[in-house]
């Protein structure tokens, strides 16, 4: 059983298009994340949601809009795609271990490789 | 074409050697640290973690060492195998997320 699954695995599209990546976790976690991994393998947090509420929004262009219909799903919609958006996007989930919101171990999906031409 | 791996710090070892991968962190308030392994085409996977009240923790063939004085974390892999070839990341807990360090590529030759 896949714990964190994201689709599609590969996405090739033209500049200016709008695309979405979907993520689902069956671990019963209350927190989900989107990370972006660039060509140098650097992993950078984009968004974090806890029980469908946005709790982290790093400096990400507002062309990126996450949506969490329920705590098991966190989708990422990207408008007006640019060449620089090409990357691998990882969804992850975790438990929050304390009322202070400290993250526990993250479980990652397999990644969605986005190529913008 | 470009090889992404060449942009990463790379450690090349022979099968059977011991490997040591290092990581420095800057936030002295970090209380929880994790090592992740990322194989080609896959997402990062948990290897081992350590809390700041410890300086050493051992798993199966892996040991994590934490030196809070110099803010340094290391991952030791004993008897490295070809299947250990991957990119390794250290991560530090912050508010509601983990912050990842730059990865190190481990290449194991048979």
Short mmCIF file of C-alpha atoms in Angstrom, two decimals:
data_model
loop_
_atom_site.label_atom_id
_atom_site.label_comp_id
_atom_site.label_asym_id
_atom_site.label_seq_id
_atom_site.Cartn_x
_atom_site.Cartn_y
_atom_site.Cartn_z
CA UNK A 1 0.00 0.00 0.00
CA UNK A 2 1.36 3.38 -0.98
CA UNK A 3 1.52 5.69 2.02
CA UNK A 4 1.91 9.01 0.17
CA UNK A 5 0.93 8.97 -3.47
CA UNK A 6 1.14 11.82 -5.93
CA UNK A 7 0.08 12.11 -9.54
CA UNK A 8 1.20 12.58 -12.17
CA UNK A 9 4.75 11.27 -11.86
CA UNK A 10 5.82 13.14 -14.97
CA UNK A 11 4.38 16.30 -16.45
CA UNK A 12 5.65 18.04 -19.57
CA UNK A 13 3.93 21.26 -20.57
CA UNK A 14 4.37 24.57 -22.35
CA UNK A 15 5.10 27.91 -20.74
CA UNK A 16 1.96 29.77 -19.80
CA UNK A 17 -0.14 26.68 -19.16
CA UNK A 18 -1.88 25.83 -15.88
CA UNK A 19 -1.32 22.43 -14.29
CA UNK A 20 -2.13 20.56 -11.10
CA UNK A 21 -0.40 17.88 -9.07
CA UNK A 22 -2.44 15.78 -6.68
CA UNK A 23 -1.35 14.19 -3.41
CA UNK A 24 -3.03 11.77 -1.06
CA UNK A 25 -1.81 10.12 2.15
CA UNK A 26 -3.34 7.12 3.90
CA UNK A 27 -1.22 7.36 7.05
CA UNK A 28 -3.77 9.28 9.09
CA UNK A 29 -1.36 12.19 9.45
CA UNK A 30 -2.66 15.64 10.16
CA UNK A 31 0.01 17.64 8.38
CA UNK A 32 0.95 17.67 4.71
CA UNK A 33 3.65 19.51 2.78
CA UNK A 34 4.86 20.44 -0.65
CA UNK A 35 8.62 20.59 -1.25
CA UNK A 36 10.40 21.64 -4.43
CA UNK A 37 13.64 19.91 -5.42
CA UNK A 38 15.78 21.76 -7.93
CA UNK A 39 18.35 20.42 -10.36
CA UNK A 40 21.01 20.54 -7.63
CA UNK A 41 18.85 18.29 -5.43
CA UNK A 42 18.17 21.06 -2.94
CA UNK A 43 14.86 20.44 -1.12
CA UNK A 44 12.94 23.56 -0.19
CA UNK A 45 9.65 23.76 1.71
CA UNK A 46 6.88 25.50 -0.18
CA UNK A 47 3.72 24.94 1.87
CA UNK A 48 2.55 23.16 4.97
CA UNK A 49 -1.06 22.37 5.88
CA UNK A 50 -2.36 21.10 9.21
CA UNK A 51 -5.91 19.74 9.22
CA UNK A 52 -6.71 21.58 5.99
CA UNK A 53 -5.36 24.89 7.25
CA UNK A 54 -2.32 26.61 5.77
CA UNK A 55 0.42 26.97 8.38
CA UNK A 56 3.51 27.60 6.29
CA UNK A 57 3.71 29.56 3.08
CA UNK A 58 7.31 30.19 2.15
CA UNK A 59 8.28 32.79 -0.41
CA UNK A 60 6.47 31.15 -3.27
CA UNK A 61 4.94 33.06 -6.22
CA UNK A 62 1.20 33.37 -5.92
CA UNK A 63 0.93 31.44 -9.18
CA UNK A 64 1.24 28.43 -6.87
CA UNK A 65 -1.96 27.68 -5.00
CA UNK A 66 -2.28 24.68 -2.70
CA UNK A 67 -5.67 23.27 -1.88
CA UNK A 68 -6.54 20.82 0.87
CA UNK A 69 -10.09 19.45 0.55
CA UNK A 70 -9.52 17.21 3.59
CA UNK A 71 -6.57 16.31 5.76
CA UNK A 72 -5.67 13.32 3.57
CA UNK A 73 -5.29 15.40 0.40
CA UNK A 74 -3.12 18.34 -0.58
CA UNK A 75 -3.13 19.39 -4.21
CA UNK A 76 -0.88 21.91 -5.89
CA UNK A 77 -2.13 24.09 -8.71
CA UNK A 78 0.29 26.17 -10.75
CA UNK A 79 -0.86 28.97 -13.04
CA UNK A 80 1.03 30.52 -15.93
CA UNK A 81 3.91 28.08 -15.79
CA UNK A 82 7.42 29.45 -16.29
CA UNK A 83 10.66 27.76 -17.29
CA UNK A 84 11.99 28.18 -13.75
CA UNK A 85 9.14 26.07 -12.39
CA UNK A 86 10.78 22.99 -13.86
CA UNK A 87 11.69 20.81 -10.89
CA UNK A 88 10.62 17.73 -8.98
CA UNK A 89 7.79 18.45 -6.56
CA UNK A 90 7.46 16.24 -3.49
CA UNK A 91 4.44 15.84 -1.32
CA UNK A 92 5.00 14.68 2.25
CA UNK A 93 3.03 14.10 5.42
CA UNK A 94 3.77 13.86 9.12
CA UNK A 95 2.31 13.97 12.56
CA UNK A 96 2.74 17.13 14.55
CA UNK A 97 4.26 16.04 17.79
CA UNK A 98 3.30 18.85 20.09
CA UNK A 99 0.94 21.73 20.55
CA UNK A 100 3.83 23.92 19.50
CA UNK A 101 3.59 22.42 16.06
CA UNK A 102 6.93 20.66 15.91
CA UNK A 103 7.11 18.33 12.95
CA UNK A 104 7.88 14.66 13.30
CA UNK A 105 9.34 12.39 10.66
CA UNK A 106 8.20 13.25 7.15
CA UNK A 107 6.98 10.56 4.79
CA UNK A 108 7.51 11.49 1.15
CA UNK A 109 5.78 10.59 -2.07
CA UNK A 110 7.74 9.49 -5.13
CA UNK A 111 7.81 12.97 -6.63
CA UNK A 112 6.31 14.64 -9.69
CA UNK A 113 8.81 15.79 -12.28
CA UNK A 114 7.55 18.93 -13.98
CA UNK A 115 9.22 20.05 -17.19
CA UNK A 116 8.22 23.40 -18.66
CA UNK A 117 9.20 23.93 -22.29
CA UNK B 1 23.87 16.22 -20.90
CA UNK B 2 24.42 17.74 -17.50
CA UNK B 3 25.00 15.34 -14.64
CA UNK B 4 23.18 16.62 -11.61
CA UNK B 5 25.37 14.53 -9.37
CA UNK B 6 28.48 16.56 -10.22
CA UNK B 7 26.93 19.58 -8.49
CA UNK B 8 26.60 17.70 -5.23
CA UNK B 9 29.35 16.92 -2.78
CA UNK B 10 30.18 13.35 -3.65
CA UNK B 11 31.70 10.58 -1.60
CA UNK B 12 33.05 7.61 -3.54
CA UNK B 13 33.84 4.43 -1.64
CA UNK B 14 34.52 0.78 -2.32
CA UNK B 15 32.05 -1.89 -1.31
CA UNK B 16 32.80 -3.01 2.20
CA UNK B 17 34.34 0.29 3.30
CA UNK B 18 32.84 2.42 6.03
CA UNK B 19 31.32 5.73 4.88
CA UNK B 20 30.98 8.96 6.80
CA UNK B 21 28.70 11.73 5.59
CA UNK B 22 28.82 15.07 7.36
CA UNK B 23 26.38 17.89 7.87
CA UNK B 24 26.61 21.26 9.60
CA UNK B 25 23.64 23.16 10.97
CA UNK B 26 23.29 26.74 12.11
CA UNK B 27 20.23 26.82 14.37
CA UNK B 28 21.36 26.04 17.90
CA UNK B 29 17.70 25.68 18.93
CA UNK B 30 17.24 22.60 16.72
CA UNK B 31 16.21 19.70 18.93
CA UNK B 32 15.60 16.90 16.46
CA UNK B 33 17.64 15.73 13.51
CA UNK B 34 16.98 13.18 10.81
CA UNK B 35 18.98 11.56 8.04
CA UNK B 36 17.19 10.76 4.82
CA UNK B 37 18.27 8.63 1.85
CA UNK B 38 17.05 9.46 -1.64
CA UNK B 39 17.53 6.88 -4.36
CA UNK B 40 17.36 7.90 -8.00
CA UNK B 41 13.79 8.60 -9.08
CA UNK B 42 12.34 8.23 -5.60
CA UNK B 43 11.37 10.36 -2.67
CA UNK B 44 13.57 10.76 0.43
CA UNK B 45 13.26 7.92 2.94
CA UNK B 46 13.91 8.04 6.67
CA UNK B 47 17.11 6.34 7.83
CA UNK B 48 17.68 7.35 11.43
CA UNK B 49 16.95 10.20 13.79
CA UNK B 50 18.47 11.67 16.94
CA UNK B 51 17.27 14.11 19.57
CA UNK B 52 19.43 16.87 20.92
CA UNK B 53 19.69 15.23 24.35
CA UNK B 54 21.74 12.44 22.76
CA UNK B 55 25.11 12.46 21.04
CA UNK B 56 25.01 9.04 19.39
CA UNK B 57 22.38 6.68 18.11
CA UNK B 58 22.84 3.38 16.31
CA UNK B 59 20.68 1.54 13.86
CA UNK B 60 21.31 -1.38 11.58
CA UNK B 61 24.69 -0.61 9.94
CA UNK B 62 24.15 3.12 10.52
CA UNK B 63 25.22 5.42 13.33
CA UNK B 64 24.38 9.08 13.74
CA UNK B 65 26.65 11.32 15.78
CA UNK B 66 25.63 14.73 17.03
CA UNK B 67 28.10 17.34 18.24
CA UNK B 68 26.08 20.27 19.52
CA UNK B 69 29.16 22.26 20.46
CA UNK B 70 30.20 22.66 16.84
CA UNK B 71 26.71 22.09 15.40
CA UNK B 72 27.76 19.08 13.42
CA UNK B 73 25.92 15.91 12.50
CA UNK B 74 27.37 12.84 10.84
CA UNK B 75 26.06 9.60 9.42
CA UNK B 76 28.29 6.57 9.48
CA UNK B 77 27.45 3.58 7.30
CA UNK B 78 29.30 0.38 8.10
CA UNK B 79 30.29 -2.11 5.39
CA UNK B 80 28.87 0.04 2.61
CA UNK B 81 27.03 -1.85 -0.10
CA UNK B 82 26.17 -0.90 -3.71
CA UNK B 83 22.55 -0.53 -2.59
CA UNK B 84 23.63 2.31 -0.33
CA UNK B 85 24.39 4.46 -3.40
CA UNK B 86 22.04 7.44 -3.12
CA UNK B 87 21.87 11.08 -2.09
CA UNK B 88 21.84 11.56 1.68
CA UNK B 89 20.26 14.56 3.40
CA UNK B 90 20.36 15.76 6.95
CA UNK B 91 17.24 17.55 8.17
CA UNK B 92 16.52 19.73 11.19
CA UNK B 93 13.21 20.25 12.86
CA UNK B 94 11.71 23.68 12.87
CA UNK B 95 8.20 24.96 13.45
CA UNK B 96 5.80 22.68 11.60
CA UNK B 97 8.36 21.48 9.10
CA UNK B 98 11.77 20.00 8.53
CA UNK B 99 14.53 22.03 6.91
CA UNK B 100 16.87 20.05 4.73
CA UNK B 101 20.59 20.53 4.34
CA UNK B 102 22.39 20.19 1.04
CA UNK B 103 22.66 16.58 0.00
CA UNK B 104 25.72 14.39 -0.37
CA UNK B 105 25.88 11.79 -3.10
CA UNK B 106 27.33 8.45 -2.02
CA UNK B 107 28.73 6.30 -4.83
CA UNK B 108 29.64 2.73 -3.94
CA UNK B 109 31.81 0.73 -6.32
CA UNK B 110 31.61 -3.07 -6.30
#
